[in-house]
Amino acid sequence: MSKPRATLKDIATKLNISISTVSRALNDHPAINQKTKRSVKSTAKKLNYYPNLLALNLLQKKSNTIGVVVPEITSHFFSSVITGIQDILRPSNYNMIICQSEESYKDEVEIVENLMRVGVDGILVSPSSSTKNFEHFRRLKKSGIPIVVFDRDCPGLEVDKVLVDDYDGAFQAVDYLIKSGCKRIAHIGGPLNLSTTKHRLEGYLDALKENDIPIDKKYIKHVKGFTHEDGIKPAKSLLKLENKPDAIFAVNDCIAISAMYAAKMLKLKIPEEISIIGFDDEPHSSYFTPELSTVWQPVYSMGMLSARILLKRISNTDEKQKLREEIFKPELVIRASSKKI
Amino acid sequence: MSKPRATLKDIATKLNISISTVSRALNDHPAINQKTKRSVKSTAKKLNYYPNLLALNLLQKKSNTIGVVVPEITSHFFSSVITGIQDILRPSNYNMIICQSEESYKDEVEIVENLMRVGVDGILVSPSSSTKNFEHFRRLKKSGIPIVVFDRDCPGLEVDKVLVDDYDGAFQAVDYLIKSGCKRIAHIGGPLNLSTTKHRLEGYLDALKENDIPIDKKYIKHVKGFTHEDGIKPAKSLLKLENKPDAIFAVNDCIAISAMYAAKMLKLKIPEEISIIGFDDEPHSSYFTPELSTVWQPVYSMGMLSARILLKRISNTDEKQKLREEIFKPELVIRASSKKI
DNA sequence: AAATTTAATGCAAAGGTTTGCATTAAACTT
DNA sequence: AAGTTTAATGCAAACCTTTGCATTAAATTT
């Protein structure tokens, strides 16, 4: 049924000319006769010929494919970054193999290994929350495959990086809460070996310090995952404390929404009794009641810039260009879940 | 800096044996001496050899890569389907190139063309909302690349399909609304040439008919896109009608949430004055106030099954197996945004 | 008419792997 | 000792493309 795909040879045989002439004709090589070109092109069309990129890849030792490794793609955050990446890659004729580590170090190592084997020209990666060792990335770099780390930093790994100033975002949020009159500000943070999470915690702590508010460990909780379910328990336990907090700064919007949900279950008024601020500014966050205050980060731009840097690195391969580390600034978005100043 | 990757030839030269012996040794061919195998394997490791899949692909005319074409990946729906797909593909050693059509027919055609060129072994596709012509898929099929359509049907296209009974989901939802006492049920639908949207509309209409409720065109609106923003205007215009509806069945959760938002703005009580039901059951839908009633569909399973069917089709290529059309049943999930029966 | 330039095309290698068939040398059988 | 089997390895083609160099034939110059 499916006749095998036409090759240059098929065209050459049909026209009784050599393969090289066919190749050159199709590529509009100047040394080829116009008539030949026309006849080649027309039979190419007739045979439904299109070049075999696998052969080309082998020849050029270049696959025009890049690998993208993320913890998961179901979150709005990563799917938006990926969209940004793709919008740069497509016009440059690069394809993208997306892989999810599912926050597993083991899977991540396997994925990187696999991407190396299939011959991607470069890799964009946001490491899993359980990744503490970066040897797999170093191996990659050593085999000449450029790599750009985005969002989640790998301290000590010498590669291009595109990050967000999480510390600043957290600081802004907590500082705002203090300025709006909150005294007992709690934080629900994420896994501690994630740079993002750690920096948000630090921003929280420093904002308190700078405003001379004592740090109280009972106001600090951590979640293992980033879904709604993960947030309910810590939020409830915070809100049931004797001297319960009057504000919660959550590590992301999902957790913040869980906190709102928990607060409502406990009949607490938001923001009168409890202010809540999240992180990420997901599209639906502004549709909750009350509308969620949060910290916006330029996800789409982050994806685009990461891809641009990677492409540049791929084309400038042997150059000893110095490493780039770009840090985007997040923005505090105040809505109705936090008191006005 | 980056020394070129080791090849079979490098190993062969180093050990003074032929390339074929090296190849066979690495593949544990029975006709190779144990000693030879050991020495080959050890030098392979020493040289950090790993096979060049590009060469293998060319030889076998098989890339172990499949293409996934979706309108977008930022929605929870598609990113979940993709996760299902990946969880089947990974263990089978297939990689996945994901492409977004952004609901553009033109982009979709280009993407399919490109996937064909790069030599994917098969394609999973959920067509864009502006795709009315399926020639690009037929061309694909004709060149022997199997294709599985999921979620959004392509009527008249003879390929494997994995769909959801949208008609049934809509019927259940609207029938429930009627049973709960609603009399004036509105519908905010999506683009009309999408099978999913069309079937949901039909389910809505039939549920009304079957319950002897006259159909009133002023209660039916359509959105072009599926985001929150798209939903606000039609929702408002419905809720501002003289004889305003007492229920809204929305084409998906995003639009339903916009409707809730609009209702709240107009100080309408949900569900007392207006019941609202969505479609999709996104994870955050149960965290809204009131919690959104909706129609759940087995997205993850849909992804897995689509991938399974495609893989089977790829391995059973020349067989004239008959086409599969699997239809998943959705489930009505009643929460607080609709009156109890 | 011979020598030189120009235009058009072809040959063959290279890229890395697998595999059918051929070859070699050793071990066995008669 | 001659013939046959067995074990281990090598040769070369195939997958499809691009491209430097060589070749051919025609056109131009002397």
XYZ file of C-alpha atoms (C1' of nucleotides) in Angstrom:
742
model
C 0.000 0.000 0.000
C 2.417 2.687 1.145
C 4.949 2.834 -1.643
C 8.364 3.730 -0.277
C 9.179 7.374 -0.261
C 10.913 8.757 -3.357
C 14.637 9.495 -3.221
C 17.045 11.487 -5.304
C 18.007 8.262 -6.973
C 14.458 7.676 -8.182
C 14.422 11.053 -9.845
C 17.870 10.507 -11.296
C 16.956 7.136 -12.772
C 13.764 8.447 -14.237
C 15.545 11.319 -15.987
C 18.689 9.388 -16.782
C 20.972 11.826 -15.010
C 23.194 11.565 -11.982
C 22.119 11.894 -8.396
C 24.396 14.844 -7.823
C 22.795 16.775 -10.631
C 19.414 16.122 -9.139
C 20.564 17.270 -5.743
C 22.058 20.436 -7.141
C 19.062 21.143 -9.308
C 16.759 20.969 -6.326
C 19.035 23.256 -4.366
C 19.244 25.751 -7.209
C 22.933 25.366 -7.693
C 24.116 27.979 -10.254
C 26.026 25.496 -12.375
C 22.922 23.604 -13.385
C 21.091 24.228 -16.615
C 17.720 25.887 -16.318
C 16.023 23.225 -18.378
C 17.474 20.473 -16.204
C 16.331 22.261 -13.100
C 12.829 22.554 -14.410
C 12.551 18.932 -15.406
C 14.057 17.767 -12.105
C 11.738 19.916 -10.075
C 8.706 18.810 -11.953
C 9.445 15.113 -11.607
C 10.316 15.695 -7.958
C 6.867 17.069 -7.471
C 5.342 14.269 -9.500
C 7.059 11.634 -7.364
C 6.102 13.521 -4.232
C 9.738 13.807 -3.278
C 10.819 15.484 -0.082
C 14.323 15.309 1.299
C 15.199 12.680 3.853
C 16.309 14.686 6.825
C 17.645 11.634 8.578
C 20.298 11.297 5.880
C 21.034 14.983 6.074
C 21.335 14.843 9.827
C 23.845 12.045 9.595
C 25.850 13.949 7.046
C 25.880 17.177 8.979
C 26.048 15.582 12.420
C 23.225 17.865 13.430
C 19.647 16.948 14.098
C 18.018 20.354 14.314
C 16.281 19.081 17.377
C 16.636 20.285 20.900
C 15.577 18.586 24.093
C 13.469 20.236 26.757
C 13.478 18.679 30.203
C 10.923 19.900 32.712
C 9.503 18.437 35.908
C 6.024 18.346 34.381
C 4.052 20.041 31.677
C 0.623 20.150 33.255
C 1.367 23.264 35.256
C 0.623 26.527 33.597
C 4.097 27.691 34.450
C 6.017 25.105 32.485
C 3.574 24.848 29.628
C 3.908 28.601 29.128
C 7.681 28.484 29.203
C 7.526 25.728 26.617
C 5.292 27.844 24.441
C 7.861 30.617 24.607
C 10.592 28.179 23.687
C 8.632 26.841 20.774
C 7.861 30.259 19.395
C 11.592 30.830 19.004
C 12.462 27.351 17.842
C 9.869 26.993 15.106
C 10.994 29.937 12.972
C 14.562 28.646 13.226
C 13.457 25.249 11.999
C 14.246 23.432 15.162
C 12.071 20.744 16.604
C 11.668 20.070 20.268
C 11.581 16.842 22.200
C 9.829 17.434 25.499
C 10.508 15.170 28.448
C 9.056 15.212 31.934
C 11.220 14.203 34.864
C 8.245 14.121 37.207
C 10.512 15.564 39.885
C 12.575 12.367 39.841
C 16.356 12.551 39.724
C 16.596 9.057 38.326
C 14.230 9.810 35.470
C 16.056 13.021 34.764
C 19.383 11.247 34.375
C 17.797 8.698 32.051
C 16.183 11.413 30.005
C 19.414 13.314 29.582
C 21.204 10.123 28.613
C 18.527 9.390 26.041
C 18.575 12.893 24.583
C 22.313 12.586 24.176
C 21.925 9.312 22.297
C 19.289 10.554 19.915
C 21.595 13.420 19.069
C 19.850 16.615 20.091
C 21.832 19.736 19.312
C 21.220 21.243 22.715
C 19.163 20.958 25.866
C 16.987 23.277 27.895
C 16.429 22.060 31.397
C 14.670 22.951 34.581
C 15.945 20.373 37.041
C 13.745 18.200 39.204
C 13.248 19.008 42.849
C 15.165 15.901 43.851
C 18.228 16.691 41.772
C 21.207 17.574 43.920
C 23.961 16.191 41.776
C 24.619 17.754 38.390
C 27.065 15.259 36.921
C 24.640 14.252 34.184
C 24.587 17.851 32.990
C 28.357 18.077 33.138
C 28.706 14.937 31.055
C 26.415 16.521 28.515
C 28.490 19.642 28.402
C 31.645 17.585 28.077
C 30.294 15.824 24.992
C 29.798 19.198 23.422
C 26.046 19.503 23.791
C 25.197 22.982 25.022
C 22.759 23.287 27.851
C 20.726 26.148 29.266
C 19.204 25.935 32.726
C 16.031 27.913 33.329
C 13.919 28.889 36.304
C 15.492 26.458 38.762
C 19.163 27.092 39.304
C 21.881 24.468 39.578
C 24.409 26.089 41.886
C 27.962 25.411 40.836
C 27.052 24.230 37.366
C 28.778 26.366 34.762
C 26.249 26.776 31.994
C 24.013 29.502 30.631
C 21.139 30.316 32.934
C 17.842 32.128 32.718
C 16.350 32.714 36.118
C 13.844 34.810 38.013
C 14.638 36.911 41.032
C 12.501 34.870 43.394
C 14.059 36.510 46.402
C 12.903 39.891 45.187
C 9.396 38.674 44.399
C 8.989 37.173 47.827
C 10.461 40.220 49.495
C 8.049 42.514 47.686
C 5.076 40.373 48.646
C 5.953 40.079 52.312
C 7.005 43.697 52.569
C 3.617 44.647 51.148
C 1.831 42.459 53.676
C 3.709 44.164 56.491
C 3.002 47.631 55.109
C -0.684 46.736 54.913
C -0.701 46.084 58.619
C -0.207 42.340 58.922
C 1.787 41.298 61.973
C 1.861 37.523 61.942
C 2.868 36.505 58.476
C 3.108 32.828 57.685
C 4.858 31.157 54.765
C 4.042 27.928 53.030
C 7.166 27.019 51.135
C 8.158 24.234 48.773
C 10.904 21.609 48.745
C 14.049 23.135 50.189
C 16.652 22.102 47.689
C 14.942 24.018 44.922
C 16.655 27.322 44.313
C 13.348 29.033 43.629
C 11.760 27.821 46.824
C 14.836 28.621 48.860
C 15.085 32.139 47.519
C 11.420 32.784 48.179
C 11.904 31.660 51.740
C 14.921 33.929 52.064
C 12.976 36.857 50.655
C 10.267 36.174 53.196
C 12.743 36.014 56.061
C 14.623 39.125 55.024
C 11.456 41.151 54.601
C 10.505 40.278 58.149
C 13.971 41.076 59.468
C 14.157 44.367 57.673
C 10.852 45.369 59.245
C 11.940 44.196 62.676
C 9.397 41.447 62.873
C 10.635 38.426 64.762
C 10.728 35.195 62.864
C 8.518 32.514 64.283
C 9.189 28.997 63.087
C 5.682 27.817 63.739
C 4.551 30.145 60.947
C 6.699 28.368 58.387
C 5.508 25.194 56.676
C 6.799 23.268 53.706
C 5.016 21.211 51.086
C 6.548 18.389 49.079
C 4.553 18.996 45.931
C 2.954 21.972 44.259
C -0.638 20.856 43.799
C -3.782 21.996 45.547
C -3.923 18.839 47.593
C -0.461 19.474 48.983
C -1.541 22.852 50.292
C -4.648 22.061 52.282
C -3.076 20.423 55.303
C -0.356 22.975 56.031
C -2.821 25.805 55.465
C -5.292 24.321 57.903
C -2.687 23.670 60.527
C -1.516 27.283 60.244
C -5.023 28.638 60.508
C -5.795 26.523 63.523
C -2.845 27.793 65.537
C -3.668 29.485 68.802
C -2.161 32.740 67.752
C -3.044 32.243 64.124
C -1.378 34.221 61.347
C -3.065 37.228 59.764
C -1.342 36.635 56.437
C -0.010 33.765 54.376
C 2.575 34.080 51.649
C 2.435 30.887 49.643
C 5.167 29.488 47.420
C 2.813 29.443 44.429
C -0.749 30.116 43.345
C -1.972 26.566 43.767
C -0.949 26.507 47.387
C -2.315 30.019 47.909
C -5.652 28.884 46.551
C -5.636 25.908 48.870
C -5.011 28.363 51.684
C -7.973 30.475 50.576
C -10.065 27.355 50.430
C -8.988 26.326 53.918
C -9.644 29.832 55.242
C -13.135 29.789 53.816
C -13.807 26.405 55.373
C -12.832 27.887 58.709
C -15.125 30.849 58.041
C -12.293 33.336 58.036
C -12.788 36.566 56.146
C -10.281 37.230 53.351
C -8.526 39.640 53.526
C -9.940 41.162 56.722
C -8.861 38.319 58.937
C -6.284 36.747 56.727
C -4.393 38.140 53.736
C -3.145 35.717 51.144
C -0.555 36.179 48.420
C 0.603 33.580 45.957
C 3.312 33.323 43.312
C 3.071 32.781 39.508
C -0.084 34.666 38.531
C -1.804 31.817 36.781
C -4.590 32.847 34.427
C -7.430 31.655 36.634
C -6.021 33.241 39.766
C -7.819 36.481 39.071
C -11.136 34.681 38.798
C -11.202 33.368 42.336
C -13.214 35.034 45.057
C -11.580 37.087 46.306
C -9.257 37.623 43.395
C -5.830 36.345 44.329
C -2.949 38.713 44.939
C 0.216 37.192 43.594
C 3.660 37.678 42.127
C 3.792 37.645 38.380
C 6.790 36.294 36.538
C 7.553 36.615 32.837
C 7.234 32.950 31.971
C 6.767 33.317 28.258
C 9.765 35.647 27.921
C 11.803 33.274 29.993
C 11.100 30.504 27.519
C 11.948 32.687 24.567
C 15.189 33.958 26.022
C 16.330 30.493 27.060
C 15.742 29.221 23.553
C 17.527 32.201 22.009
C 20.554 31.719 24.190
C 20.676 28.018 23.404
C 20.455 28.624 19.661
C 23.239 31.149 19.853
C 25.360 28.712 21.800
C 24.697 26.001 19.231
C 25.749 28.139 16.298
C 28.781 29.517 18.134
C 29.865 26.133 19.306
C 33.641 26.140 19.583
C 33.845 29.744 20.738
C 34.773 30.252 24.341
C 32.049 32.813 24.842
C 31.440 33.717 28.395
C 28.452 32.284 30.187
C 25.244 34.222 30.425
C 23.114 34.474 33.499
C 19.929 36.414 32.910
C 17.659 37.216 35.812
C 14.123 38.396 35.232
C 12.348 40.633 37.697
C 8.970 39.503 38.945
C 6.139 41.910 39.726
C 3.781 42.071 42.644
C 0.145 42.047 41.551
C -2.199 43.175 44.272
C -5.809 42.083 43.986
C -8.468 41.407 46.577
C -7.030 38.617 48.691
C -4.770 41.023 50.550
C -5.575 44.200 52.438
C -5.043 47.516 50.709
C -2.260 49.716 52.004
C 37.381 21.159 23.594
C 34.580 18.773 22.732
C 36.369 15.859 21.163
C 34.194 14.201 18.558
C 32.117 11.341 19.796
C 33.605 7.849 19.504
C 32.391 5.537 16.738
C 32.582 1.848 16.037
C 35.504 2.586 13.803
C 37.469 4.105 16.657
C 37.043 0.962 18.689
C 37.877 -1.223 15.700
C 41.080 0.668 14.943
C 42.187 0.594 18.526
C 41.739 -3.179 18.771
C 42.837 -3.930 15.246
C 39.645 -5.737 14.337
C 36.881 -5.004 11.882
C 33.942 -2.702 12.421
C 31.479 -5.513 11.960
C 33.041 -7.521 14.725
C 32.810 -4.540 17.022
C 29.182 -4.024 16.135
C 28.344 -7.648 16.725
C 30.309 -7.793 19.933
C 28.389 -4.871 21.348
C 25.125 -6.451 20.318
C 26.069 -9.782 21.871
C 25.973 -11.655 18.636
C 26.442 -15.397 19.373
C 29.165 -15.879 16.781
C 31.598 -13.620 18.573
C 34.276 -14.896 20.900
C 33.760 -14.133 24.565
C 37.200 -12.632 24.910
C 36.627 -10.356 21.953
C 33.341 -9.253 23.377
C 34.893 -8.394 26.672
C 37.725 -6.388 25.173
C 35.352 -4.566 22.820
C 32.964 -3.694 25.579
C 35.671 -2.455 27.844
C 37.233 -0.179 25.242
C 33.757 1.000 24.278
C 33.268 2.100 27.822
C 36.725 3.620 27.974
C 36.078 5.678 24.838
C 32.657 6.626 26.160
C 31.031 5.149 23.115
C 27.312 5.248 22.593
C 25.631 4.350 19.330
C 24.783 7.042 16.846
C 21.045 6.760 16.512
C 20.990 9.062 13.517
C 22.895 6.454 11.543
C 20.674 3.711 12.840
C 17.579 5.657 11.948
C 18.775 6.112 8.420
C 19.527 2.443 8.103
C 16.259 1.258 9.518
C 14.162 4.039 8.071
C 12.686 4.496 11.489
C 13.237 7.330 13.890
C 11.557 6.040 17.020
C 9.985 9.431 17.274
C 6.350 10.302 17.037
C 4.784 13.694 16.458
C 2.052 15.136 18.631
C 0.012 17.980 17.215
C -2.287 19.869 19.548
C -3.920 23.296 19.397
C -2.007 24.385 22.494
C -0.309 22.880 25.489
C -1.116 25.478 28.109
C -4.545 24.090 28.811
C -4.774 21.466 31.452
C -6.700 19.295 29.049
C -4.018 18.924 26.425
C -1.088 18.872 28.788
C -2.729 15.960 30.601
C -3.369 14.070 27.410
C 0.273 14.594 26.503
C 1.337 13.230 29.853
C -0.715 10.123 29.171
C 0.886 9.793 25.779
C 4.352 10.157 27.179
C 3.814 7.592 29.880
C 3.197 5.021 27.154
C 5.869 6.221 24.766
C 8.764 6.407 27.194
C 8.796 2.720 28.182
C 8.658 1.813 24.496
C 11.681 3.977 23.809
C 9.874 6.448 21.651
C 10.462 10.146 21.781
C 7.857 12.754 21.140
C 7.965 15.960 19.175
C 5.206 18.240 20.383
C 3.841 20.945 18.112
C 1.172 23.548 18.748
C -1.094 24.606 15.915
C -2.482 27.499 17.938
C -5.865 26.760 16.371
C -4.492 27.757 12.968
C -5.131 25.558 9.959
C -2.164 27.000 8.144
C 0.215 26.237 10.981
C -1.214 22.781 11.309
C -0.516 21.982 7.664
C 3.029 23.264 8.020
C 3.576 21.247 11.152
C 2.356 18.048 9.558
C 4.553 18.698 6.548
C 7.528 19.230 8.807
C 6.881 16.121 10.875
C 6.739 14.122 7.689
C 10.089 15.501 6.577
C 11.864 14.810 9.820
C 10.660 11.243 9.573
C 8.426 10.606 12.551
C 7.078 7.076 12.693
C 3.552 8.210 13.434
C 1.443 11.166 14.453
C -1.110 11.862 17.148
C -3.276 14.823 16.361
C -6.102 16.855 17.754
C -6.986 19.185 14.896
C -7.251 22.938 15.190
C -10.631 24.607 15.420
C -10.133 26.177 12.009
C -9.338 22.912 10.240
C -12.098 21.913 7.882
C -10.060 20.203 5.241
C -8.190 17.024 6.104
C -6.050 16.609 2.999
C -2.837 17.104 4.935
C -3.755 14.121 7.098
C -4.640 12.046 4.069
C -1.302 12.823 2.462
C 0.355 11.641 5.642
C -1.570 8.411 5.587
C -0.735 7.923 1.940
C 2.980 8.179 2.643
C 2.580 5.377 5.111
C 2.764 7.364 8.331
C 0.043 6.157 10.670
C -2.052 8.755 12.382
C -4.404 8.706 15.336
C -6.903 11.495 15.890
C -7.911 12.188 19.475
C -10.555 14.254 21.227
C -11.557 16.322 18.221
C -12.966 14.228 15.424
C -12.267 14.663 11.716
C -15.484 13.474 10.084
C -14.842 11.484 6.964
C -11.178 10.892 7.687
C -10.445 7.188 7.838
C -7.932 6.793 10.625
C -7.870 5.455 14.160
C -9.731 7.675 16.584
C -9.939 8.123 20.314
C -12.837 10.336 21.278
C -15.098 11.286 24.124
C -18.857 11.091 24.071
C -19.363 14.826 24.338
C -23.006 14.499 23.414
C -23.600 12.254 26.365
C -21.692 14.504 28.757
C -23.686 17.534 27.709
C -26.941 15.620 27.815
C -26.239 14.436 31.359
C -25.405 17.946 32.505
C -28.445 19.608 30.994
C -30.755 16.804 32.002
C -29.500 17.230 35.555
C -30.135 20.956 35.442
C -33.692 20.326 34.303
C -34.264 17.689 36.960
C -33.007 20.139 39.571
C -35.742 22.534 38.605
C -34.107 24.899 36.156
C -36.419 26.156 33.429
C -34.423 28.580 31.366
C -31.144 26.871 30.582
C -28.592 28.745 28.550
C -25.575 27.377 26.729
C -22.280 29.031 25.982
C -20.748 26.944 23.235
C -17.469 26.995 21.351
C -16.500 27.246 17.685
C -19.034 25.330 15.637
C -16.845 23.290 13.380
C -15.279 21.475 16.296
C -16.827 18.064 16.731
C -16.597 18.337 20.505
C -18.351 21.678 20.621
C -20.980 20.593 18.142
C -21.787 17.419 20.033
C -22.049 19.310 23.297
C -24.498 21.669 21.679
C -26.474 18.739 20.335
C -26.544 17.103 23.745
C -27.841 20.345 25.182
C -30.549 20.650 22.543
C -31.650 17.039 22.833
C -31.840 17.171 26.612
C -34.160 20.139 26.313
C -36.264 18.460 23.648
C -36.557 15.241 25.560
C -37.830 17.176 28.547
C -40.260 19.198 26.427
C -38.532 22.461 27.043
C -38.721 24.787 24.082
C -35.425 25.874 22.601
C -34.804 29.562 22.771
C -32.061 30.889 20.533
C -31.394 33.889 22.701
C -30.119 31.495 25.355
C -27.402 30.155 23.088
C -24.097 31.976 22.675
C -20.822 30.979 21.099
C -17.246 31.897 21.946
C -14.347 31.870 19.524
C -11.721 30.869 22.043
C -11.643 28.873 25.228
C -10.058 31.298 27.679
C -11.577 33.138 30.604
C -11.587 36.386 28.690
C -13.649 34.858 25.922
C -16.351 33.897 28.375
C -17.064 37.130 30.193
C -18.979 38.957 27.492
C -21.400 36.216 26.467
C -22.009 35.370 30.120
C -22.829 38.959 30.951
C -25.097 39.374 27.989
C -26.990 36.230 28.998
C -27.317 37.339 32.581
C -28.585 40.739 31.565
C -31.437 39.400 29.451
C -34.910 40.460 30.488
C -36.012 36.950 31.146
C -32.600 35.833 32.245
C -31.617 32.154 32.393
C -31.617 30.250 35.663
C -28.821 27.958 34.495
C -25.821 28.041 32.213
C -24.160 25.008 30.710
C -20.746 26.125 29.479
C -18.623 24.426 26.860
C -15.724 24.107 29.300
C -14.571 24.993 32.787
C -12.834 28.214 31.837
C -15.983 29.622 30.342
C -18.051 28.318 33.253
C -15.760 30.122 35.641
C -16.111 33.301 33.643
C -19.862 32.840 33.953
C -19.563 32.448 37.707
C -17.427 35.539 37.807
C -19.952 37.496 35.780
C -22.813 36.239 37.943
C -21.006 37.363 41.066
C -20.393 40.772 39.559
C -24.129 41.058 38.952
C -24.762 39.975 42.555
C -26.552 36.837 41.518
C -26.617 33.968 43.971
C -25.077 30.695 42.724
C -26.785 28.249 42.537
C -30.014 29.710 43.979
C -30.529 32.188 41.180
C -28.287 30.666 38.578
C -26.865 27.163 38.286
C -23.637 26.718 36.405
C -22.052 23.585 34.982
C -18.812 23.383 33.055
C -16.943 20.695 31.139
C -13.455 19.172 31.716
C -13.102 19.098 35.494
C -9.842 20.965 35.698
C -7.965 20.523 38.972
C -8.681 23.993 40.295
C -12.373 23.861 39.436
C -13.223 22.299 42.767
C -11.469 25.113 44.596
C -13.703 27.893 43.338
C -16.517 29.323 45.416
C -18.921 27.754 44.939
C -17.176 24.621 43.806
C -17.850 24.123 40.134
C -20.104 21.349 38.897
C -18.700 19.957 35.699
C -18.312 17.009 33.366
C -15.213 14.982 33.895
C -13.459 13.285 31.011
C -10.681 10.701 31.193
C -7.963 12.825 29.667
C -4.997 10.864 30.869
C -6.466 7.562 29.699
C -7.270 9.138 26.386
C -3.621 10.032 25.929
C -2.475 6.573 26.888
C -4.910 4.771 24.635
C -4.124 7.005 21.672
C -0.445 6.282 22.080
C -1.038 2.561 22.445
C -3.102 2.432 19.301
C -0.509 4.382 17.370
C 2.321 2.121 18.503
C 0.354 -0.934 17.523
C -0.343 0.576 14.124
C 3.339 1.362 13.672
C 4.479 -2.160 14.432
C 1.705 -3.717 12.352
C 2.331 -1.417 9.463
C 1.467 -3.286 6.292
C -1.433 -5.171 7.835
C -4.861 -4.102 6.719
C -6.170 -4.076 10.265
C -9.492 -2.466 10.631
C -9.716 1.026 12.040
C -10.418 1.580 15.691
C -12.739 4.172 17.064
C -12.735 4.277 20.824
C -15.183 6.495 22.631
C -14.728 7.297 26.291
C -17.672 8.085 28.520
C -17.542 11.301 30.499
C -18.991 11.623 33.990
C -21.106 14.330 35.521
C -19.564 15.713 38.711
C -22.045 17.662 40.777
C -20.599 20.149 43.218
C -21.956 23.384 44.631
C -22.482 25.572 41.589
C -25.677 23.762 40.676
C -28.782 23.106 42.710
C -29.190 19.709 44.329
C -31.897 17.476 42.972
C 42.735 24.361 -37.122
C 44.620 24.291 -32.708
C 44.355 25.995 -28.126
C 41.846 27.854 -24.464
C 37.833 29.040 -21.822
C 33.150 28.103 -20.231
C 29.080 25.449 -19.002
C 27.072 21.356 -17.510
C 27.285 17.085 -15.564
C 29.196 12.912 -13.257
C 32.179 10.228 -9.896
C 33.068 9.004 -5.492
C 33.696 9.815 -0.722
C 31.824 10.734 3.641
C 28.692 10.267 7.617
C 27.908 5.538 11.344
C 25.588 1.529 11.610
C 23.841 -3.329 10.563
C 23.946 -7.727 8.174
C 24.176 -11.449 4.375
C 27.719 -13.749 2.548
C 32.530 -15.007 2.118
C 36.748 -16.201 4.114
C 39.998 -18.086 7.184
C 41.866 -21.181 10.440
C 41.266 -24.589 13.566
C 39.121 -28.802 15.048
C 37.050 -32.828 13.992
C 35.713 -37.142 11.202
C 36.605 -40.828 8.281
C 46.117 -37.572 5.246
C 42.249 -35.915 3.012
C 37.786 -34.207 3.611
C 34.292 -32.049 6.443
C 32.456 -29.421 10.056
C 32.704 -25.569 13.272
C 33.969 -21.117 15.151
C 35.387 -16.551 14.511
C 36.057 -12.729 11.828
C 36.052 -9.631 7.707
C 34.156 -7.557 3.297
C 31.057 -4.773 1.232
C 26.551 -3.132 0.414
C 22.825 -0.481 1.969
C 20.340 3.650 3.992
C 20.211 9.028 1.414
C 22.312 13.145 0.974
C 25.900 16.783 -0.146
C 30.064 18.391 -2.298
C 35.106 18.756 -3.976
C 37.150 17.461 -7.911
C 37.272 15.471 -12.458
C 35.375 15.001 -16.839
C 33.065 15.984 -20.987
C 31.331 18.654 -24.680
C 30.550 22.936 -26.580
C 31.825 27.633 -27.388
C 35.230 30.961 -27.846
C 39.776 32.779 -28.823
C 44.133 32.849 -31.145
